[in-house]
Short mmCIF file of C-alpha atoms in Angstrom, two decimals:
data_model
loop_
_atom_site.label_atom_id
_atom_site.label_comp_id
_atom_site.label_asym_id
_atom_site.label_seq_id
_atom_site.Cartn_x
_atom_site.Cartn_y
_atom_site.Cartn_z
CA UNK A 29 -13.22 -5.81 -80.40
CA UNK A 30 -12.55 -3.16 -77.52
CA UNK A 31 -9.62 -0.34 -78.13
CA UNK A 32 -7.57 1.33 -76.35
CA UNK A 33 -4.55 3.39 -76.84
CA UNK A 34 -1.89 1.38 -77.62
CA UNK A 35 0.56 4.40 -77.18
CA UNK A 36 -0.44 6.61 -74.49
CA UNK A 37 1.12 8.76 -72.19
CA UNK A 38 3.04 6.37 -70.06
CA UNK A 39 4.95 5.03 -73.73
CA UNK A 40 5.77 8.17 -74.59
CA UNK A 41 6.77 9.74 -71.41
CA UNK A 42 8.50 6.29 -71.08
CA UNK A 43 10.78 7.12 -74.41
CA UNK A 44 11.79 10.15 -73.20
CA UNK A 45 12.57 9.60 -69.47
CA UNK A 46 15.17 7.15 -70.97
CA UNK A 47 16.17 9.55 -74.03
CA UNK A 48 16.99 12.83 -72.52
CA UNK A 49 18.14 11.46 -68.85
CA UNK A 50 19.98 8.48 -69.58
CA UNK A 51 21.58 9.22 -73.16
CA UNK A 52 23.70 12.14 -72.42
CA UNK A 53 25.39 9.68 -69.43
CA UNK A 54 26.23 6.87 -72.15
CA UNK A 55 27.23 9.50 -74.37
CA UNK A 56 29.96 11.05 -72.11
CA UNK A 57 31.04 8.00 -70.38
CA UNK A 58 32.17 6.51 -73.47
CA UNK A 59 32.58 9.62 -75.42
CA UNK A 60 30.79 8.68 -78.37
CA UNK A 61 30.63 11.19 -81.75
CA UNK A 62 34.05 12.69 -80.67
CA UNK A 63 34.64 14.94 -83.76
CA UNK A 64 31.19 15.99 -84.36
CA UNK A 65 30.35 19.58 -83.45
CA UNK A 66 30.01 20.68 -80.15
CA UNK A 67 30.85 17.52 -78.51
CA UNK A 68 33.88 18.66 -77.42
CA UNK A 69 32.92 21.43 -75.70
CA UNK A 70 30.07 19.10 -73.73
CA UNK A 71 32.73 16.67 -72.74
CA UNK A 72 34.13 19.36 -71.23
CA UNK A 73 30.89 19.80 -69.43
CA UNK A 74 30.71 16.17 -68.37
CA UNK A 75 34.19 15.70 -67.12
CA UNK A 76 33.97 18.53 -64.36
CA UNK A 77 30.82 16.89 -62.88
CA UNK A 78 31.85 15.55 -59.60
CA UNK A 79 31.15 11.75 -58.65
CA UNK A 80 29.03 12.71 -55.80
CA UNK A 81 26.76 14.47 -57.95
CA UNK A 82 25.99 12.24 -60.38
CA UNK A 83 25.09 9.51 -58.25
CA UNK A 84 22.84 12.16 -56.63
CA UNK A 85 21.47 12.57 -60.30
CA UNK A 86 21.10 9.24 -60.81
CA UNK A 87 19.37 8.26 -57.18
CA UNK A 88 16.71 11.44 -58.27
CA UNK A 89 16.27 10.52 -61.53
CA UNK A 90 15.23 6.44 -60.58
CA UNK A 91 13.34 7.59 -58.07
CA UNK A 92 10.89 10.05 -60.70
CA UNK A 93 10.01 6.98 -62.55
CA UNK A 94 7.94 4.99 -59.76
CA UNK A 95 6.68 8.72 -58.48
CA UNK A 96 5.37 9.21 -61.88
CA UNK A 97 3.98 5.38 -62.20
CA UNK A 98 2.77 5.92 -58.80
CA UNK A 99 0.42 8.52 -59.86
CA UNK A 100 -1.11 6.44 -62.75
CA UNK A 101 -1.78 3.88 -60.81
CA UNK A 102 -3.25 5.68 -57.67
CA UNK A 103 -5.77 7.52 -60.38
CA UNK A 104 -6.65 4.19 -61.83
CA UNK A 105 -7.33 2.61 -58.25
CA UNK A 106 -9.63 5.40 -57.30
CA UNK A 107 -11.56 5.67 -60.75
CA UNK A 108 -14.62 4.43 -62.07
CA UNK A 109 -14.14 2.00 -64.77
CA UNK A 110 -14.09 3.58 -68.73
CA UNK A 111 -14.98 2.46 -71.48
CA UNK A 112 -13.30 1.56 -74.32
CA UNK A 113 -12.94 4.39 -76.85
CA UNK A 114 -14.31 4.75 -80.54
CA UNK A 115 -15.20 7.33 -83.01
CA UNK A 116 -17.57 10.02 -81.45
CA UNK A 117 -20.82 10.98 -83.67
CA UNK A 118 -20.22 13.86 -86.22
CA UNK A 119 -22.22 17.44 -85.31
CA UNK A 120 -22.62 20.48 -86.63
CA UNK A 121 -19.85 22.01 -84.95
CA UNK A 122 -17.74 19.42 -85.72
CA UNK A 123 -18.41 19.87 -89.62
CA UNK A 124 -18.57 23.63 -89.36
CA UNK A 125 -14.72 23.32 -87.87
CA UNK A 126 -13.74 22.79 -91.70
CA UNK A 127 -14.09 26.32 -92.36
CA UNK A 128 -11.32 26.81 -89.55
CA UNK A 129 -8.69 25.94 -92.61
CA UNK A 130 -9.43 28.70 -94.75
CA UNK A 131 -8.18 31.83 -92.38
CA UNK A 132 -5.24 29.38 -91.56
CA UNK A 133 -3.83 28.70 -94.72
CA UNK A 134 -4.23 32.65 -95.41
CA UNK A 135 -1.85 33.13 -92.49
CA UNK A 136 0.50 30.66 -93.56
CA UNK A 137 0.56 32.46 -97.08
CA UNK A 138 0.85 35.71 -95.40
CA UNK A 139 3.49 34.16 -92.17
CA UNK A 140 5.19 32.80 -95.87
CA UNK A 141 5.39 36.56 -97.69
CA UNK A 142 6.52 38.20 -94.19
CA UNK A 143 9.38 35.86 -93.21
CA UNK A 144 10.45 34.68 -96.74
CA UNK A 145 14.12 35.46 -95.68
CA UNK A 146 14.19 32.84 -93.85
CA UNK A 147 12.81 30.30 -95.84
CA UNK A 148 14.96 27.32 -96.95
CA UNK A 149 17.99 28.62 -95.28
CA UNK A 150 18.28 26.80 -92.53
CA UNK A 151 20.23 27.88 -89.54
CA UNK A 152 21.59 29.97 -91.64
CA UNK A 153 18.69 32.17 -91.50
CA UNK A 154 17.41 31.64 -88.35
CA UNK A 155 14.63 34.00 -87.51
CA UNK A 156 12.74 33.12 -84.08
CA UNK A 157 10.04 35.07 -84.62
CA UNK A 158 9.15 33.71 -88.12
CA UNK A 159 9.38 29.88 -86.86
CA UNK A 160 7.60 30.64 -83.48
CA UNK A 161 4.70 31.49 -85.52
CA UNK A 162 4.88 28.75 -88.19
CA UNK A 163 5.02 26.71 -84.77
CA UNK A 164 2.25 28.40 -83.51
CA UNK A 165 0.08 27.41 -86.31
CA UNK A 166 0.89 23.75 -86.82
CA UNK A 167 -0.08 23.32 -83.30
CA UNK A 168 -3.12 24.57 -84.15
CA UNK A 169 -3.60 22.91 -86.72
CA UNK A 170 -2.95 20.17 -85.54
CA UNK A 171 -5.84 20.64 -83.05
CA UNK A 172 -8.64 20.93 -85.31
CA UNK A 173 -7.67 18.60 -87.75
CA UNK A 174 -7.73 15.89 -84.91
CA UNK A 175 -10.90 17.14 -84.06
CA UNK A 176 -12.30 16.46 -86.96
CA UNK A 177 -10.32 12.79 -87.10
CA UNK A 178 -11.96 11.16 -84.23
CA UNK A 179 -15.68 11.64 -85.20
CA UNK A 180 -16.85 9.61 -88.33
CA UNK A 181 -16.63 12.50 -91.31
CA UNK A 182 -14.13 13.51 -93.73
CA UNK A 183 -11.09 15.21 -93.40
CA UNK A 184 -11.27 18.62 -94.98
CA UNK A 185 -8.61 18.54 -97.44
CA UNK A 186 -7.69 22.48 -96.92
CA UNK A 187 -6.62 21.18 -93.11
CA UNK A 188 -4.55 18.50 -94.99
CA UNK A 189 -3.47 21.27 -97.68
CA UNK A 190 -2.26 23.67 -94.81
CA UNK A 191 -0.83 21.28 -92.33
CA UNK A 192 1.61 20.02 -94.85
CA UNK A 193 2.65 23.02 -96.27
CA UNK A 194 2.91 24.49 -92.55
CA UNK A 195 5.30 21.52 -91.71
CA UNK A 196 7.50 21.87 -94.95
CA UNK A 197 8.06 25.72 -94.44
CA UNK A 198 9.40 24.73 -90.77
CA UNK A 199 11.45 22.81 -91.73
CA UNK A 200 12.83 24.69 -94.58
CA UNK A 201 14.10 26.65 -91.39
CA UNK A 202 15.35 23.79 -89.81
CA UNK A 203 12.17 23.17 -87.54
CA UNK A 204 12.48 19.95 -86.37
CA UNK A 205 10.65 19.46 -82.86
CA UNK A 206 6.98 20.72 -84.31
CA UNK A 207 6.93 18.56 -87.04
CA UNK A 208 7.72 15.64 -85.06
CA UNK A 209 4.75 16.63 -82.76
CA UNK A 210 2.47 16.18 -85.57
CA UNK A 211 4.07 13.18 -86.10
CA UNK A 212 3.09 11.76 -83.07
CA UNK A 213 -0.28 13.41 -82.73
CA UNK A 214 -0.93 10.68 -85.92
CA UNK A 215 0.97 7.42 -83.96
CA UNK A 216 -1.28 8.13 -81.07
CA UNK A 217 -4.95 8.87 -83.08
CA UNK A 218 -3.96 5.84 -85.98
CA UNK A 219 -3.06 3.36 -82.57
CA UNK A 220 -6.42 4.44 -81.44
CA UNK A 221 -9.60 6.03 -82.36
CA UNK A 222 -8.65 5.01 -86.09
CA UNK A 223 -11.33 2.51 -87.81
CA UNK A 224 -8.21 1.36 -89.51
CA UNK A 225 -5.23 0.85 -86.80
CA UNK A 226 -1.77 0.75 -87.23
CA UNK A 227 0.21 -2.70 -86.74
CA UNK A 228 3.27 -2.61 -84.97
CA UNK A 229 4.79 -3.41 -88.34
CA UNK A 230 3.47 0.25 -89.69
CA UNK A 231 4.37 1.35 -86.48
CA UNK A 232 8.24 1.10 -86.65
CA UNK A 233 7.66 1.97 -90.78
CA UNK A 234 6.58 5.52 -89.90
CA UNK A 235 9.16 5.80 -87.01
CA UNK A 236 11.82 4.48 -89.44
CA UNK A 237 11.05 7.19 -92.11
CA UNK A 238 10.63 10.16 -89.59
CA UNK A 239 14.33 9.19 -88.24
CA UNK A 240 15.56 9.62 -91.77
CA UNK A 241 13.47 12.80 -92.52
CA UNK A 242 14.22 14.50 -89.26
CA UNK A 243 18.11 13.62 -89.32
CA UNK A 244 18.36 14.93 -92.74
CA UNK A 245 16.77 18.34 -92.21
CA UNK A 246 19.14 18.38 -88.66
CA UNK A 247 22.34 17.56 -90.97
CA UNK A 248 21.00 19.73 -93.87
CA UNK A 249 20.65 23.13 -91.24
CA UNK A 250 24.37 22.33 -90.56
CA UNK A 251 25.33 22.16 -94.41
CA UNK A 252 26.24 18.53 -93.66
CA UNK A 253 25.67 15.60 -96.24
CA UNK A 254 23.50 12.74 -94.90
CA UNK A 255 25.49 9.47 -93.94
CA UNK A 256 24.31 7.25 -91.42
CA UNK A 257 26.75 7.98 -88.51
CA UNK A 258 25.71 11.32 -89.08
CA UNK A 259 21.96 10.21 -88.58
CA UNK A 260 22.63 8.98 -85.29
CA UNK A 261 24.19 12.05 -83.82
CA UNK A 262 21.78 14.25 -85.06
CA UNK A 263 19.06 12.20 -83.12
CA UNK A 264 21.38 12.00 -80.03
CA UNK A 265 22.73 15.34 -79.92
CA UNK A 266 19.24 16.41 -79.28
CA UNK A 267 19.42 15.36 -75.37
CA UNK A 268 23.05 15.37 -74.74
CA UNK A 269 22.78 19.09 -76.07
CA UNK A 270 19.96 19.53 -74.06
CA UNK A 271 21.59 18.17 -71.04
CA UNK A 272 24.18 21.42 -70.77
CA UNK A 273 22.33 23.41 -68.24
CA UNK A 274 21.48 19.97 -66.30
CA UNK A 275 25.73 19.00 -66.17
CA UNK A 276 26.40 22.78 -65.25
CA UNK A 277 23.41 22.78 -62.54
CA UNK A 278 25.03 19.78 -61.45
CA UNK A 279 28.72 21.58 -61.52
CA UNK A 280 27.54 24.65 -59.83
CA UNK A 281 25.14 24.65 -57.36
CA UNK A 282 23.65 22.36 -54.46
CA UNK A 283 20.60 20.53 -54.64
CA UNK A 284 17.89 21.52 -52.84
CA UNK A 285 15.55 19.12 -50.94
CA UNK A 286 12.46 21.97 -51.18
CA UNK A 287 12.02 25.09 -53.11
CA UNK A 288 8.99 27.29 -53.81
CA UNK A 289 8.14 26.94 -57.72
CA UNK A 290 8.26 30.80 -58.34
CA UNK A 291 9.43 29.46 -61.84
CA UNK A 292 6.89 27.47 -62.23
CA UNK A 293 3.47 29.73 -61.31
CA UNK A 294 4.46 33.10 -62.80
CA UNK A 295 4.73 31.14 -66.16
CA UNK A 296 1.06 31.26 -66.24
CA UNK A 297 1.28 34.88 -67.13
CA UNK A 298 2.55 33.97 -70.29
CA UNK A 299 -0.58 32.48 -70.76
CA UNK A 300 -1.65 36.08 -71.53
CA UNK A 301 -1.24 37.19 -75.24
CA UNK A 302 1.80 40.30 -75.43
CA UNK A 303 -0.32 41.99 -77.89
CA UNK A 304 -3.01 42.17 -75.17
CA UNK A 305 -0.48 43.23 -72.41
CA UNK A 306 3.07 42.11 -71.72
CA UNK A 307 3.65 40.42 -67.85
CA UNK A 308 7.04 39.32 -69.01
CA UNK A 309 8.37 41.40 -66.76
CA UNK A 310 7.02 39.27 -64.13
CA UNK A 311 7.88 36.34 -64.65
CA UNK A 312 10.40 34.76 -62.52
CA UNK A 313 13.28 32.59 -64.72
CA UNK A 314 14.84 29.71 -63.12
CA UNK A 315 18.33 32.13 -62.72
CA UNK A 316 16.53 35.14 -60.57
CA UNK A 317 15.63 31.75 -57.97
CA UNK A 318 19.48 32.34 -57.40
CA UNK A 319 21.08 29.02 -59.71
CA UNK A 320 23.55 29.41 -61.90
CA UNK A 321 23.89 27.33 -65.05
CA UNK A 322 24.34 27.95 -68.82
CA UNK A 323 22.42 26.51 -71.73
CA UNK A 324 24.50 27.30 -74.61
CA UNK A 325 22.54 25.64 -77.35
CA UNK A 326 19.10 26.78 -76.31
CA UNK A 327 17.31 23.92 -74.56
CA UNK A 328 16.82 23.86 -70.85
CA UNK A 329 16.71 20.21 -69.16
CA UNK A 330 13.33 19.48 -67.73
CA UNK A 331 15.90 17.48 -65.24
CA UNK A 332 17.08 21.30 -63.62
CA UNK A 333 13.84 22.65 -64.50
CA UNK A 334 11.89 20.78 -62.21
CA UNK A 335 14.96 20.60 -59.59
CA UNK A 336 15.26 24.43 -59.20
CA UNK A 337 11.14 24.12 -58.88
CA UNK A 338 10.84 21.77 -56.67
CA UNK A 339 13.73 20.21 -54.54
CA UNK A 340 15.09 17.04 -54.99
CA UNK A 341 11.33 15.66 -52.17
CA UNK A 342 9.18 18.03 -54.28
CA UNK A 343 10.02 16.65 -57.60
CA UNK A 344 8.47 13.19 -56.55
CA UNK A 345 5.33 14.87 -55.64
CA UNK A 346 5.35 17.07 -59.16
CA UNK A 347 6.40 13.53 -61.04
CA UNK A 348 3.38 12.13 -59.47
CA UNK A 349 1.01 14.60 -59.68
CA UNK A 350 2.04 14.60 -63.65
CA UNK A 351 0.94 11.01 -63.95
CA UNK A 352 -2.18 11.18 -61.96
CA UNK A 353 -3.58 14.40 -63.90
CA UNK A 354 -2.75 12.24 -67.51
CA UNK A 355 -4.05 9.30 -66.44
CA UNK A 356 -7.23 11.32 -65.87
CA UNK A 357 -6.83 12.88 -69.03
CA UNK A 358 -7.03 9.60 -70.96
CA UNK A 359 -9.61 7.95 -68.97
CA UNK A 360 -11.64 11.22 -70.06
CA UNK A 361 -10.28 11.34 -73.15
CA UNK A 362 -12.84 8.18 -73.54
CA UNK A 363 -16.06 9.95 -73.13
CA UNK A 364 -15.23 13.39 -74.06
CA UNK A 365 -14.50 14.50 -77.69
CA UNK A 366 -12.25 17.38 -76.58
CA UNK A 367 -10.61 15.80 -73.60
CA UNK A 368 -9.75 13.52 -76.39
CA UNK A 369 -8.48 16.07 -78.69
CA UNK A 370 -6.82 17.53 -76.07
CA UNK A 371 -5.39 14.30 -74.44
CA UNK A 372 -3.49 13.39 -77.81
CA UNK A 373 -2.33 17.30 -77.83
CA UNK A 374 -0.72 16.62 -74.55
CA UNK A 375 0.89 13.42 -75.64
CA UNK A 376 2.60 15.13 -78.62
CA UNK A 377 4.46 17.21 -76.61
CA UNK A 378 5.73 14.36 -74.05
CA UNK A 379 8.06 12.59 -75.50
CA UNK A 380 10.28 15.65 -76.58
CA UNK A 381 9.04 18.89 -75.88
CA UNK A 382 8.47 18.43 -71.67
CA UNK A 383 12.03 17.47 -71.40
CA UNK A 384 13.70 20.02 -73.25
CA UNK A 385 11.77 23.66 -73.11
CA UNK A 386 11.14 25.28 -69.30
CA UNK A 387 7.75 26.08 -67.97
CA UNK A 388 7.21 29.17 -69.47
CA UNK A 389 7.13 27.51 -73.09
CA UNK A 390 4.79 24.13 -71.58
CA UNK A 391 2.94 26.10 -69.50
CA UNK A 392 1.61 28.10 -72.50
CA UNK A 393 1.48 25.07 -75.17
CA UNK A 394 -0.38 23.02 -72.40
CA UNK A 395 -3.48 25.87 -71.41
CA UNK A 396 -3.50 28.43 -74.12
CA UNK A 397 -2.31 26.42 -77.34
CA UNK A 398 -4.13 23.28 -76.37
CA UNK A 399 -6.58 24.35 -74.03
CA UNK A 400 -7.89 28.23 -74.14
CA UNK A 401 -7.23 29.07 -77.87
CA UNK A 402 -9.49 25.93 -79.37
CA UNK A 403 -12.42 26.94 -76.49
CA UNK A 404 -12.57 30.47 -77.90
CA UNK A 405 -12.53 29.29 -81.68
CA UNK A 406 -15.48 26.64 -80.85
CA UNK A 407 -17.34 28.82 -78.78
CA UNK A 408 -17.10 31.56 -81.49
CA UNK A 409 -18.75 28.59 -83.72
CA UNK A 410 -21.23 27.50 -82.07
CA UNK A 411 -22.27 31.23 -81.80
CA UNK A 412 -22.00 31.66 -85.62
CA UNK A 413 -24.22 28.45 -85.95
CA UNK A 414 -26.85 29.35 -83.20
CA UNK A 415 -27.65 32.88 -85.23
CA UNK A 416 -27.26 31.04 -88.86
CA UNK A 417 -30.23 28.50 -86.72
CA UNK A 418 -32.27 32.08 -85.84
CA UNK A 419 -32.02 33.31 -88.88
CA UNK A 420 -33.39 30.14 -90.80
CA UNK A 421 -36.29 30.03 -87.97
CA UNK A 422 -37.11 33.82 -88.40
CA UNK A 423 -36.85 32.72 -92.76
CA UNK A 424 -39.32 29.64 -92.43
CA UNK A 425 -41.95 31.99 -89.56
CA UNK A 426 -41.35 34.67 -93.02
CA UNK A 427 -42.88 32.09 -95.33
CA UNK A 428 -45.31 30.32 -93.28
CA UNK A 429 -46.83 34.10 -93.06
#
């Protein structure tokens, strides 16, 4: 029987066009969760946007969906045809990436020790640095350990070992958005490349119990008891919160039809490690391109993102560029073990991440945390196992002596 992906990029992408565009609208139209915190202050927000803006919103935001369709489509016209996917053959660099787990779990023991402060407190020990680099390391381990799941060995069980306690420490800070990632990174491999598939009945089973866990640990960070109303807002609070610096773009500024994405390609320097050399100083935010809006909870809408970017005629072409490069990356993902890896990487962060965290923070999970970082580890590998291979030649040319 031939397999595909039954979620790919355009599902996810898909659930999250509708979740963090449409939901804050529905939200303040009907003012939903009044009494729950901080809605007050976003109805606020909401009421000030004028009527002529929003229906410029809304004409933008219909028209990124066929842009980004488009793009899948043209890429699918123009390619040759793939084949279906399956399990790649097992090496031995893919057996050798096993040993990848031990340093890992040391530096979650150590990351542990360092930023114990913050453990299990919540919000109400916040400490960015300490979750950036729990963060850091799921994504990474994520990585490997689906490198290892789509080629027909064994899972190492210190990547299993590591991975969980990795995601429990997050959210012991109240870490949701990471955990969820790895999450999806299983959806998409166990709809997939799995020898054993998910049904759509284990499907909604695992999406059902990440609701619960993830609304939980978001009502548990704000000391409040889980009941099912609750639940809900601390799933939808997620884009309406998100949607603050979209509402106050909206409230403050004029939409451009064409803008040069300064924003967008001096985030590459942050593709550069600070402990190498810092570039921060160069990197242009959304603000020094001359827009004013605030983001009082954190998140930045992709939505304003892309706007201040782009223009309002740009964005279309940056929607469907987007779908024509992942298209590309899943018909690779077919024939390539790491374009596979990598593909299911990318889809992790679609569904959530892209619309909520500015180029700066995509940029870098999208080249260095997916991309550059796993190229160095495997090449270092594969130069570990080519002199382990000279050494056993120069053994067996000892004893043939």
């Amino acid at each position: 029987m031939k397999r595909n992906f039954l979620i790919d990029h355009r599902v996810l992408f898909l659930f999250g066009y509708f979740f963090y565009f449409l939901t804050p609208i529905i939200v303040g139209h009907f003012k939903l969760f009044q009494g729950f915190p901080g809605m007050e202050l976003y109805f606020g927000f909401f009421d000030l946007l004028p009527a002529e803006k929003l229906s410029s919103y809304a004409l933008i935001t219909l028209l990124w969906l066929p842009a980004f369709l488009l793009g899948n489509l043209v890429f699918s016209l123009i390619a040759p045809a793939s084949r279906p996917i399956e399990m790649f053959p097992s090496n031995a660099l893919t057996r050798s990436v096993a040993w990848i787990a031990v340093p890992l779990l040391l530096l979650v023991f150590m990351f542990a020790w360092l930023g114990r402060n913050s453990l299990f407190g919540g919000y109400g020990s916040y400490d960015v640095g300490v979750r950036g680099k729990f963060s850091t390391l799921l994504v990474v381990f994520n990585f490997f350990m689906v490198y290892q799941l789509v080629c027909k060995q064994k899972l190492s069980l210190l990547f299993i070992t590591g991975l969980f306690l990795t995601c429990m420490l997050l959210l012991s800070m109240g870490g949701r958005m990471y955990v969820v990632q790895t999450l999806i990174v299983f959806l998409v491999f166990k709809t997939s490349f799995s020898l054993k598939r998910f049904t759509t009945s284990n499907i909604f089973t695992v999406l059902i119990i990440g609701f619960v866990v993830a609304a939980f640990f978001g009502l548990w960070r704000i000391n409040t008891s889980f009941r099912w109303d609750g639940a809900l807002y601390s799933f939808l609070a997620e884009p309406v919160f998100t949607w603050f610096s979209s509402a106050s773009f909206l409230n403050r500024n004029e939409i451009p039809l064409i803008n040069f994405p300064w924003n967008f390609l001096t985030s590459f320097l942050n593709l550069i490690p600070n402990s190498v050399i810092s570039l921060n100083q160069f990197v242009v935010s959304t603000k020094q391109m001359g827009y004013d809006y605030v983001s009082p909870l954190g998140a930045d809408s992709v939505w304003s993102t892309i706007i201040i970017n782009f223009g309002s005629i740009g964005s279309f072409f940056f929607l469907f560029i987007t779908g024509f490069v992942l298209q590309f990356l899943k018909w690779l993902a077919a024939t390539n073990r790491f374009a596979a890896v990598y593909y299911i990487s990318v889809c992790s962060i679609l569904p959530f991440q892209f619309f909520r965290d500015g180029f700066y923070i995509i940029n870098k999970q999208l080249f260095f945390n997916f991309l550059l970082f796993p190229l160095m580890i495997l090449f270092v590998l594969k130069l570990l196992l080519y002199w382990q291979s000279l050494i056993h030649v120069e053994k067996e040319g000892e004893i043939s002596l």
